[in-house]
Coordinates of C-alpha atoms and ligand atoms in Angstrom, one line a residue:
M1 CA 0.0 0.0 0.0
N2 CA 1.3 3.5 -0.9
N3 CA 1.9 5.9 2.0
P4 CA -0.2 9.0 1.8
I5 CA 1.7 12.0 0.3
P6 CA 2.7 14.5 2.9
L7 CA 2.4 18.3 2.8
Y8 CA 5.0 20.6 4.3
S9 CA 4.9 24.2 5.3
T10 CA 7.6 26.7 4.3
A11 CA 9.1 26.3 7.9
D12 CA 9.1 22.5 7.5
I13 CA 10.9 22.7 4.1
R14 CA 13.5 25.0 5.6
E15 CA 14.1 22.6 8.4
I16 CA 14.4 19.6 6.0
E17 CA 16.9 21.6 3.9
Q18 CA 19.0 22.4 7.0
L19 CA 19.0 18.8 8.1
A20 CA 20.2 17.8 4.6
A21 CA 22.9 20.6 4.6
A22 CA 24.2 19.3 7.9
R23 CA 25.0 15.9 6.5
P24 CA 28.6 14.9 6.1
N25 CA 28.3 15.0 2.3
P26 CA 25.5 17.5 1.8
P27 CA 23.6 17.1 -1.5
N28 CA 23.6 20.0 -3.9
L29 CA 19.9 20.6 -3.8
M30 CA 19.8 23.5 -6.2
E31 CA 21.6 21.5 -8.9
K32 CA 19.2 18.6 -8.4
A33 CA 16.2 20.9 -8.5
G34 CA 17.3 22.6 -11.7
L35 CA 18.1 19.3 -13.4
A36 CA 14.7 17.8 -12.4
A37 CA 12.9 20.9 -13.8
A38 CA 15.0 20.8 -17.0
H39 CA 14.0 17.1 -17.6
I40 CA 10.3 17.9 -17.0
T41 CA 10.4 20.9 -19.3
K42 CA 12.1 18.9 -22.1
N43 CA 9.9 15.8 -21.7
K44 CA 6.5 17.6 -21.3
L45 CA 6.7 21.0 -22.9
L46 CA 9.5 21.1 -25.5
S47 CA 10.0 19.4 -28.9
N48 CA 12.1 19.9 -32.0
D49 CA 9.9 22.6 -33.4
K50 CA 9.2 24.1 -30.0
S51 CA 12.7 24.8 -28.8
N52 CA 12.9 28.5 -27.6
L53 CA 12.7 29.2 -23.9
L54 CA 12.4 32.3 -21.8
V55 CA 13.7 31.8 -18.3
L56 CA 12.9 34.2 -15.5
A57 CA 15.4 34.2 -12.6
G58 CA 14.5 36.2 -9.5
P59 CA 16.5 37.6 -6.7
G60 CA 16.8 34.5 -4.4
N61 CA 17.4 30.8 -4.6
N62 CA 14.4 30.3 -6.8
G63 CA 16.4 32.3 -9.3
G64 CA 19.3 30.0 -8.6
D65 CA 17.2 27.0 -9.6
A66 CA 16.3 28.9 -12.8
F67 CA 20.0 29.3 -13.7
V68 CA 20.6 25.6 -13.3
T69 CA 17.5 24.7 -15.4
A70 CA 18.6 27.2 -18.1
R71 CA 22.1 25.7 -18.2
Y72 CA 20.9 22.1 -18.7
L73 CA 18.4 23.1 -21.3
R74 CA 21.0 25.1 -23.2
A75 CA 23.4 22.2 -23.0
W76 CA 20.8 20.0 -24.5
G77 CA 20.5 22.2 -27.6
F78 CA 17.5 24.5 -26.8
Q79 CA 17.6 28.3 -27.3
V80 CA 17.4 29.9 -23.9
T81 CA 16.9 33.6 -23.1
T82 CA 17.4 34.4 -19.5
I83 CA 16.3 37.4 -17.6
F84 CA 17.6 38.1 -14.1
T85 CA 15.8 40.6 -11.8
G86 CA 18.1 40.4 -8.8
D87 CA 21.5 41.8 -7.6
P88 CA 24.3 39.3 -8.0
S89 CA 26.1 40.5 -4.9
K90 CA 23.0 39.6 -2.8
L91 CA 22.7 36.0 -4.0
S92 CA 23.3 33.1 -1.7
Q93 CA 26.5 31.1 -2.3
D94 CA 24.6 28.4 -4.1
A95 CA 22.7 30.8 -6.4
K96 CA 25.9 32.8 -7.1
Q97 CA 27.5 29.6 -8.2
A98 CA 24.5 28.7 -10.4
L99 CA 24.7 32.1 -12.0
Q100 CA 28.5 31.8 -12.6
N101 CA 28.0 28.3 -14.1
W102 CA 25.3 29.8 -16.4
L103 CA 27.7 32.6 -17.6
N104 CA 30.6 30.2 -17.9
A105 CA 28.5 28.0 -20.1
G106 CA 28.1 30.9 -22.5
G107 CA 24.7 32.0 -21.2
E108 CA 23.6 35.7 -21.3
L109 CA 21.5 37.8 -19.0
H110 CA 18.8 40.4 -19.7
N111 CA 17.2 42.6 -17.1
D112 CA 13.8 42.6 -18.7
I113 CA 11.9 40.6 -21.3
P114 CA 13.5 41.5 -24.6
S115 CA 11.0 43.4 -26.8
S116 CA 12.0 41.3 -29.9
G117 CA 12.0 37.6 -29.5
S118 CA 9.5 34.8 -29.5
W119 CA 9.4 31.8 -27.2
H120 CA 7.6 28.5 -27.0
V121 CA 7.9 27.9 -23.3
I122 CA 8.6 30.0 -20.1
I123 CA 10.3 28.9 -16.9
D124 CA 9.2 30.8 -13.9
G125 CA 12.0 31.1 -11.3
L126 CA 11.1 34.5 -9.9
F127 CA 10.0 33.6 -6.4
G128 CA 9.6 30.3 -4.5
I129 CA 8.9 29.8 -0.8
G130 CA 10.8 32.9 0.1
L131 CA 7.9 35.1 -1.0
N132 CA 5.3 36.0 1.6
P133 CA 2.9 38.0 -0.6
D134 CA 0.5 38.5 2.3
K135 CA 3.0 40.5 4.3
Y136 CA 5.3 41.8 1.6
P137 CA 3.3 42.5 -1.5
L138 CA 4.9 42.4 -4.9
D139 CA 5.9 45.8 -6.2
E140 CA 4.6 47.1 -9.6
K141 CA 7.7 45.9 -11.5
Y142 CA 7.0 42.3 -10.6
Q143 CA 3.3 42.6 -11.0
R144 CA 3.9 43.9 -14.6
L145 CA 6.4 41.1 -15.3
I146 CA 4.0 38.5 -14.1
A147 CA 1.1 40.0 -16.1
A148 CA 3.3 40.1 -19.2
V149 CA 4.1 36.4 -18.8
N150 CA 0.5 35.5 -18.3
H151 CA -0.5 37.6 -21.3
M152 CA 1.8 35.6 -23.6
N153 CA -0.4 32.6 -23.0
L154 CA 2.4 30.1 -23.4
P155 CA 3.1 26.9 -21.5
V156 CA 4.8 27.8 -18.2
L157 CA 6.8 25.6 -15.9
A158 CA 6.9 27.1 -12.4
L159 CA 9.9 26.2 -10.2
D160 CA 8.7 25.1 -6.8
I161 CA 5.6 27.4 -6.7
P162 CA 4.1 29.8 -9.2
S163 CA 5.6 33.2 -8.4
G164 CA 3.2 35.5 -6.5
L165 CA 1.4 32.6 -4.8
S166 CA 1.9 32.0 -1.0
A167 CA 3.3 28.5 -0.4
D168 CA 1.6 28.2 3.0
N169 CA -1.9 29.4 2.4
G170 CA -2.5 29.5 -1.4
I171 CA -3.3 33.2 -1.7
A172 CA -2.1 35.4 -4.5
P173 CA -3.0 38.9 -3.2
S174 CA -2.0 40.8 -6.3
T175 CA -1.2 38.4 -9.1
A176 CA 0.7 35.2 -9.8
I177 CA 2.2 33.2 -12.6
K178 CA -0.4 30.9 -14.2
A179 CA 1.6 27.7 -14.5
T180 CA 0.9 24.8 -16.8
I181 CA 3.1 22.6 -14.7
T182 CA 4.6 23.3 -11.2
A183 CA 7.7 21.3 -10.4
T184 CA 7.8 21.5 -6.7
F185 CA 10.8 20.5 -4.7
I186 CA 11.3 18.3 -1.6
G187 CA 7.6 18.2 -0.6
L188 CA 4.1 19.3 -1.6
K189 CA 3.2 22.7 -0.2
P190 CA -0.4 23.4 1.0
G191 CA -0.6 26.6 -1.0
L192 CA -0.5 24.7 -4.3
L193 CA -3.6 22.7 -3.3
T194 CA -6.1 25.2 -2.0
H195 CA -7.8 28.5 -2.8
D196 CA -5.8 30.5 -5.5
G197 CA -3.4 27.6 -5.7
C198 CA -6.0 25.6 -7.6
E199 CA -6.1 28.4 -10.2
Y200 CA -2.3 28.9 -10.6
A201 CA -0.4 25.7 -10.0
G202 CA -1.6 23.6 -13.0
E203 CA -0.3 20.0 -13.0
I204 CA 1.9 19.5 -9.9
I205 CA 4.9 17.3 -10.2
L206 CA 6.8 16.5 -6.9
C207 CA 10.6 16.3 -7.3
D208 CA 11.9 14.9 -4.0
L209 CA 15.5 15.7 -4.8
D210 CA 16.5 12.3 -3.4
L211 CA 15.5 13.3 0.1
D212 CA 13.2 11.1 2.1
A213 CA 11.4 14.0 3.7
V214 CA 9.1 11.9 5.9
S215 CA 12.1 10.4 7.7
M216 CA 13.4 13.9 8.4
K217 CA 10.2 15.6 9.4
S218 CA 7.0 13.8 10.4
P219 CA 4.1 15.3 8.6
Q220 CA 0.8 16.6 10.0
S221 CA -0.9 17.1 6.6
W222 CA -1.4 14.9 3.6
L223 CA -2.9 14.9 0.1
L224 CA -6.4 13.4 -0.1
D225 CA -6.1 11.6 -3.4
Q226 CA -7.1 8.4 -5.1
S227 CA -4.4 6.2 -3.5
L228 CA -5.4 7.3 0.0
I229 CA -9.0 6.7 -0.8
K230 CA -8.4 3.1 -1.9
T231 CA -7.5 2.3 1.7
L232 CA -10.8 3.7 3.1
L233 CA -13.4 2.0 0.9
P234 CA -16.2 0.0 2.5
A235 CA -15.7 -3.8 2.0
P236 CA -17.7 -5.5 -0.8
R237 CA -21.1 -6.4 0.5
P238 CA -21.8 -10.0 1.7
A239 CA -24.0 -11.9 -0.7
N240 CA -26.3 -12.8 2.2
S241 CA -27.2 -9.2 3.2
H242 CA -30.2 -7.2 4.2
K243 CA -30.9 -3.5 4.5
G244 CA -30.4 -3.5 8.3
I245 CA -26.7 -4.0 7.9
F246 CA -26.2 -0.9 5.9
G247 CA -27.6 1.5 8.5
S248 CA -30.4 4.0 8.7
V249 CA -29.8 7.7 8.1
G250 CA -32.0 10.3 9.6
I251 CA -32.1 13.7 8.0
I252 CA -33.5 16.8 9.8
G253 CA -34.2 19.9 7.7
G254 CA -36.6 20.8 4.9
A255 CA -38.4 23.8 6.5
S256 CA -41.0 25.5 4.4
G257 CA -39.6 26.6 1.1
M258 CA -36.4 24.5 1.6
V259 CA -37.7 20.9 1.4
G260 CA -35.6 20.3 -1.8
A261 CA -32.4 20.6 0.2
A262 CA -33.4 17.7 2.5
L263 CA -34.6 15.7 -0.4
L264 CA -31.3 16.1 -2.1
A265 CA -29.4 15.0 1.0
G266 CA -31.8 12.0 1.3
S267 CA -31.3 10.9 -2.3
A268 CA -27.5 11.2 -1.8
A269 CA -27.7 9.1 1.4
L270 CA -29.9 6.5 -0.4
K271 CA -27.8 6.2 -3.6
L272 CA -24.5 6.1 -1.7
G273 CA -25.7 2.9 0.0
A274 CA -27.6 3.6 3.2
G275 CA -30.0 0.8 4.0
R276 CA -32.8 3.1 4.9
V277 CA -33.2 6.9 4.8
Y278 CA -35.7 8.9 6.9
L279 CA -36.4 12.5 6.5
G280 CA -37.7 14.6 9.4
L281 CA -39.2 17.7 7.7
L282 CA -39.8 20.9 9.5
A283 CA -42.2 22.4 6.9
N284 CA -45.8 22.9 7.8
Q285 CA -47.9 20.1 6.3
P286 CA -44.9 18.4 4.6
S287 CA -45.5 16.0 1.8
T288 CA -45.4 12.4 2.9
V289 CA -43.8 11.0 -0.3
D290 CA -41.3 12.3 -2.8
P291 CA -42.6 10.9 -6.1
A292 CA -39.2 11.3 -7.7
Q293 CA -37.6 9.2 -4.9
P294 CA -40.3 7.2 -3.3
E295 CA -37.8 5.1 -1.4
L296 CA -37.3 8.0 1.0
M297 CA -39.4 7.9 4.2
L298 CA -40.8 11.3 4.9
R299 CA -42.0 12.1 8.4
P300 CA -42.9 15.1 10.5
V301 CA -39.7 15.8 12.4
D302 CA -41.0 14.8 15.9
E303 CA -41.5 11.3 14.6
L304 CA -37.9 11.0 13.5
F305 CA -36.7 11.3 17.1
E306 CA -39.0 8.4 18.1
L307 CA -37.2 6.0 15.8
D308 CA -34.9 3.7 17.8
H309 CA -32.8 2.2 14.9
L310 CA -31.1 5.2 13.4
T311 CA -27.4 4.9 12.8
C312 CA -26.6 8.5 12.3
L313 CA -28.2 11.9 11.9
I314 CA -27.7 14.7 9.4
V315 CA -29.0 18.1 10.5
G316 CA -29.0 21.2 8.4
P317 CA -30.2 20.8 4.8
G318 CA -33.0 23.4 4.5
L319 CA -33.2 23.6 8.3
G320 CA -33.8 27.3 8.6
K321 CA -33.3 29.3 11.8
E322 CA -36.7 29.2 13.4
I323 CA -37.1 28.2 17.1
S324 CA -38.3 24.8 15.9
A325 CA -35.0 24.3 14.1
C326 CA -33.1 25.3 17.3
L327 CA -35.0 22.8 19.3
C328 CA -34.4 20.0 16.8
L329 CA -30.7 20.8 16.8
E330 CA -30.6 20.8 20.6
E331 CA -32.3 17.4 20.7
T332 CA -29.9 16.0 18.0
L333 CA -26.8 17.1 19.9
Q334 CA -28.1 15.3 23.0
T335 CA -28.3 11.9 21.2
S336 CA -25.4 9.5 21.2
L337 CA -25.5 9.1 17.4
P338 CA -22.8 10.3 15.0
V339 CA -24.1 13.6 13.6
V340 CA -23.3 15.5 10.4
L341 CA -23.9 19.3 10.8
D342 CA -24.4 21.5 7.8
A343 CA -25.8 24.8 6.6
D344 CA -28.2 26.4 9.1
A345 CA -27.2 23.9 11.8
L346 CA -23.8 25.6 11.7
N347 CA -25.3 29.1 11.6
L348 CA -27.4 28.2 14.7
I349 CA -24.4 26.9 16.5
A350 CA -22.5 30.1 15.7
H351 CA -25.3 32.2 17.1
H352 CA -26.3 30.2 20.2
S353 CA -23.5 29.6 22.7
E354 CA -25.5 26.9 24.5
L355 CA -25.7 24.9 21.3
A356 CA -21.9 25.4 20.8
S357 CA -21.3 24.0 24.3
A358 CA -23.6 21.1 23.7
L359 CA -21.6 20.3 20.5
R360 CA -18.2 20.5 22.3
S361 CA -19.3 18.2 25.1
R362 CA -20.6 15.4 22.8
H363 CA -19.0 12.0 23.1
A364 CA -20.3 10.6 19.8
P365 CA -18.6 11.8 16.6
S366 CA -19.7 15.2 15.2
L367 CA -18.8 16.3 11.7
L368 CA -19.0 19.8 10.4
T369 CA -19.2 20.7 6.7
P370 CA -18.9 24.5 6.5
H371 CA -18.1 26.7 3.5
A372 CA -16.0 29.8 4.2
A373 CA -19.0 32.0 5.3
E374 CA -20.2 29.4 7.7
A375 CA -16.7 28.8 9.0
A376 CA -16.3 32.6 9.5
R377 CA -19.5 32.7 11.6
L378 CA -18.4 29.7 13.7
L379 CA -15.0 31.3 14.3
G380 CA -16.4 34.8 14.9
T381 CA -14.3 36.3 12.1
D382 CA -14.8 37.4 8.5
I383 CA -14.7 35.4 5.3
A384 CA -11.5 37.0 4.0
T385 CA -9.7 35.9 7.2
V386 CA -10.9 32.3 6.8
Q387 CA -10.0 32.2 3.1
N388 CA -6.5 33.8 3.6
H389 CA -5.7 31.1 6.3
R390 CA -7.8 28.2 5.2
M391 CA -5.8 25.5 6.9
Q392 CA -5.6 27.4 10.1
A393 CA -9.4 28.0 10.0
A394 CA -10.1 24.3 9.5
E395 CA -7.7 23.3 12.3
D396 CA -9.2 25.9 14.7
L397 CA -12.8 24.6 14.0
A398 CA -11.7 21.0 14.6
R399 CA -10.0 21.9 17.8
N400 CA -12.5 24.4 19.1
F401 CA -15.5 22.2 18.6
N402 CA -13.9 18.8 19.0
C403 CA -15.2 17.8 15.6
S404 CA -14.1 16.4 12.2
V405 CA -14.4 19.3 9.8
V406 CA -14.3 19.9 6.1
L407 CA -13.8 23.5 5.1
K408 CA -15.3 23.4 1.6
G409 CA -14.2 25.5 -1.4
A410 CA -11.5 25.1 -4.0
G411 CA -9.1 22.6 -2.4
S412 CA -11.4 21.5 0.5
I413 CA -9.5 20.9 3.7
C414 CA -10.4 18.1 6.1
A415 CA -9.2 18.7 9.7
F416 CA -9.5 16.5 12.8
P417 CA -9.1 17.3 16.5
N418 CA -5.7 15.4 16.6
G419 CA -4.3 18.2 14.4
H420 CA -4.2 16.1 11.2
C421 CA -5.2 17.8 7.9
Y422 CA -6.0 16.5 4.4
F423 CA -6.1 18.6 1.3
N424 CA -8.6 17.3 -1.3
A425 CA -7.3 16.8 -4.8
S426 CA -10.6 16.3 -6.6
G427 CA -13.3 18.7 -7.6
N428 CA -13.9 21.5 -10.1
P429 CA -16.1 24.7 -10.4
G430 CA -19.1 22.6 -11.5
L431 CA -19.6 22.1 -7.8
S432 CA -20.4 25.8 -7.3
S433 CA -24.1 25.4 -7.6
A434 CA -27.1 25.1 -5.2
G435 CA -27.5 21.7 -3.5
T436 CA -24.1 20.3 -3.8
G437 CA -23.5 20.9 -0.1
D438 CA -26.7 19.0 0.7
V439 CA -25.4 16.1 -1.4
L440 CA -22.1 16.1 0.4
S441 CA -23.8 15.8 3.8
G442 CA -26.0 13.0 2.5
M443 CA -23.1 11.1 1.1
T444 CA -21.2 11.5 4.4
G445 CA -24.2 10.2 6.3
A446 CA -24.5 7.2 4.0
L447 CA -20.9 6.2 4.6
L448 CA -21.3 6.6 8.4
A449 CA -24.4 4.4 8.3
Q450 CA -22.4 1.7 6.5
G451 CA -19.9 1.6 9.4
L452 CA -17.0 3.8 8.3
T453 CA -15.3 5.8 11.1
S454 CA -16.2 9.5 11.2
E455 CA -12.7 10.3 9.8
N456 CA -12.9 7.8 7.0
A457 CA -16.5 8.7 6.1
L458 CA -15.6 12.4 5.8
L459 CA -12.4 11.8 3.8
L460 CA -14.1 9.4 1.4
A461 CA -17.2 11.5 1.0
V462 CA -15.2 14.7 0.3
Y463 CA -12.9 13.0 -2.3
L464 CA -15.8 11.1 -3.9
H465 CA -18.0 14.2 -4.2
G466 CA -15.2 16.0 -6.1
A467 CA -14.3 12.9 -8.2
A468 CA -18.0 12.6 -9.2
A469 CA -17.9 16.2 -10.4
D470 CA -14.6 15.5 -12.2
A471 CA -16.1 12.4 -13.9
L472 CA -19.1 14.6 -15.2
L473 CA -16.6 16.9 -16.9
E474 CA -15.5 14.0 -19.0
T475 CA -19.0 13.8 -20.5
L476 CA -19.2 17.6 -20.8
A477 CA -22.0 17.6 -18.2
G478 CA -20.2 20.6 -16.7
P479 CA -18.7 22.6 -15.3
I480 CA -21.4 24.9 -16.7
G481 CA -24.8 23.7 -15.5
M482 CA -23.6 20.7 -13.5
T483 CA -26.4 19.9 -11.0
A484 CA -26.3 18.4 -7.5
S485 CA -28.5 15.5 -8.6
E486 CA -26.1 14.5 -11.3
I487 CA -23.3 14.4 -8.8
I488 CA -25.2 11.8 -6.8
D489 CA -25.5 9.4 -9.7
S490 CA -21.9 10.0 -10.7
A491 CA -20.8 9.3 -7.2
R492 CA -22.8 6.1 -7.0
H493 CA -21.2 4.9 -10.2
L494 CA -17.7 5.7 -9.0
L495 CA -18.1 4.1 -5.6
N496 CA -19.3 0.9 -7.1
Q497 CA -16.4 1.0 -9.6
W498 CA -13.9 1.5 -6.8
V499 CA -15.3 -1.1 -4.5
Y500 CA -16.0 -3.8 -7.1
G501 CA -14.0 -3.0 -10.2
H502 CA -14.9 -5.6 -12.8
H503 CA -15.5 -8.3 -10.2
A504 CA -19.2 -7.6 -9.6
R505 CA -20.0 -7.8 -13.3
F506 CA -18.2 -11.1 -13.7
R507 CA -19.9 -12.6 -10.7
Y508 CA -23.4 -11.8 -11.9
S509 CA -22.9 -12.7 -15.6
H510 CA -21.5 -16.1 -14.4
A511 CA -24.6 -16.7 -12.3
Y512 CA -26.9 -15.7 -15.2
S513 CA -25.3 -18.1 -17.6
I514 CA -26.1 -21.3 -15.6
Y515 CA -29.9 -20.8 -16.0
Ligands
NAX1 N1 17.5 26.4 0.3 C1 17.7 25.3 -0.3 O1 18.4 24.4 0.1 C2 17.0 25.1 -1.6 C3 16.2 26.1 -2.1 N2 15.6 25.9 -3.3 C4 14.9 27.0 -4.0 O2 15.0 28.2 -3.2 C5 13.7 28.7 -3.0 C6 13.7 29.5 -1.8 O3 14.7 30.4 -1.9 P1 14.8 31.8 -1.1 O4 14.6 31.5 0.3 O5 16.0 32.5 -1.5 O6 13.5 32.5 -1.5 P2 12.9 33.0 -3.0 O7 13.9 32.8 -4.0 O8 11.6 32.4 -3.1 O9 12.7 34.5 -2.8 C7 13.5 35.3 -1.9 C8 14.0 36.5 -2.6 O10 12.9 37.3 -3.0 C9 13.0 38.6 -2.4 N3 11.6 39.0 -2.1 C10 10.8 38.5 -1.1 N4 9.6 39.1 -1.1 C11 9.7 40.1 -2.1 C12 8.8 41.0 -2.6 N5 7.6 41.1 -2.1 N6 9.2 41.8 -3.7 C13 10.4 41.7 -4.2 N7 11.3 40.8 -3.7 C14 11.0 40.0 -2.7 C15 13.9 38.4 -1.2 O11 14.5 39.6 -0.9 C16 14.8 37.3 -1.7 O12 15.8 37.9 -2.5 C17 12.8 27.5 -3.0 O13 11.4 27.9 -3.3 C18 13.4 26.7 -4.1 O14 13.0 27.1 -5.4 C19 15.9 24.8 -4.1 O15 17.1 25.2 -4.8 C20 16.2 23.5 -3.3 C21 17.1 23.8 -2.2
K2 K1 8.6 30.2 -9.1

């Protein structure tokens, strides 16, 4: 089984670099980084008829990497134009050496993009992890340079991180290089995987520079990807099964005018494998059957609390903020069932300290699925603060409320009370439409009902939800106009594919042939 891929902050990477530098025969990491990037550029972006490169070298070690990359590509016969924006006397020893080697190899330097010249590929070595654009914004000169590069609309390979992007939190306050590929060194950085990072990083290729980072620094965050998900899947179902073994999900919500949200969560829970799904609706005179999904059992909300065989509860889809919603939430928090809290359940907790205390003191698992605005209300801050520090916000929510949390948005982040974080690699802008959050809560409930731990249910639901949307892109059912209902069907298809592969089909066709 593959180990999950770790993520490292800027401080972690610096610590790993220092440990490597303190070895008896320290590796030349800049040389390795530049060589790795040159190979990727040659193999993935260049060809015989696309052989002209523009290399941008900035004032620090990211610029040093750029000189090494430029030197190798020139030696391999490509036409390389290099611009350098720094001061040679202020370079580190390694970067000075890389610059000297470039000049010794016959390379030239420009101090701006030459007005005459045309290129096929650009290498971005302006800034790496040494840029903190939140605290020290890029000046106009760099903003202009980055805008000029993006305007050229050429394939770009970013060294370590697209320049302008923060490696730790994925924000690009002014602008950033829009990379086709980011060759990132030593370890993955959180900023590549969330918020603006999803816009700028392009394809991410990890170059470990022959360092075994995990043995040097134990990680607290990992990538939530397909290989991790494979280890979390529910077991294939026993042939001799009945609905009772796949759990019963109770969903509380659906106040007047918002019944659809609860129905969507219900369909998601049903189609992701819950044995039974009950909806406790708050609407006055709610319907007793959903003709589009008659398998759902619709009840007035009071009757839901009388059921004694529920496996978990989902509270929030279409819940509203009336006093009746508050009372239902209070009663839910007092149960000993695993609970998924979404939408207005989160807003009520943010506004009523006694509900927040009841949540904190629960012994059964609680899972929160806020988007940035809901997270901001729960943390008593504003949306920008959450979005500028997404990992911190997710961690704070998990710790403050003693819950498993997914902070939704581009690059959703799952955080747990033990401090562990996972950055989701799936998903696309098709998910930005009404009802997709209700679907995620229903999917999470279905997996809880089938016996997954709260951590595994949340991780699998978050990844599957994004992967279902990604699969819809392949059929052009999005991103424009992708609907929450389509995500449910796509997720069901994927989950069966992952759990059974071709095995299920073989089994049933064999059984059929003997009759
Ligand atoms: N240290 C090492 O052992 C290694 C470093 N590597 C590379 O080095 C990078 C980190 O190098 P550095 O720490 O030198 O950092 P960077 O090269 O990312 O940037 C630091 C430089 O940018 C300038 N700067 C920072 N903010 C600025 C702003 N707002 N406007 C204008 N200039 C600004 C600083 O004065 C400094 O000169 C990594 O991302 C990676 O690419 C790799 O070579 C691998 C090994
Ligand atoms: K860069």
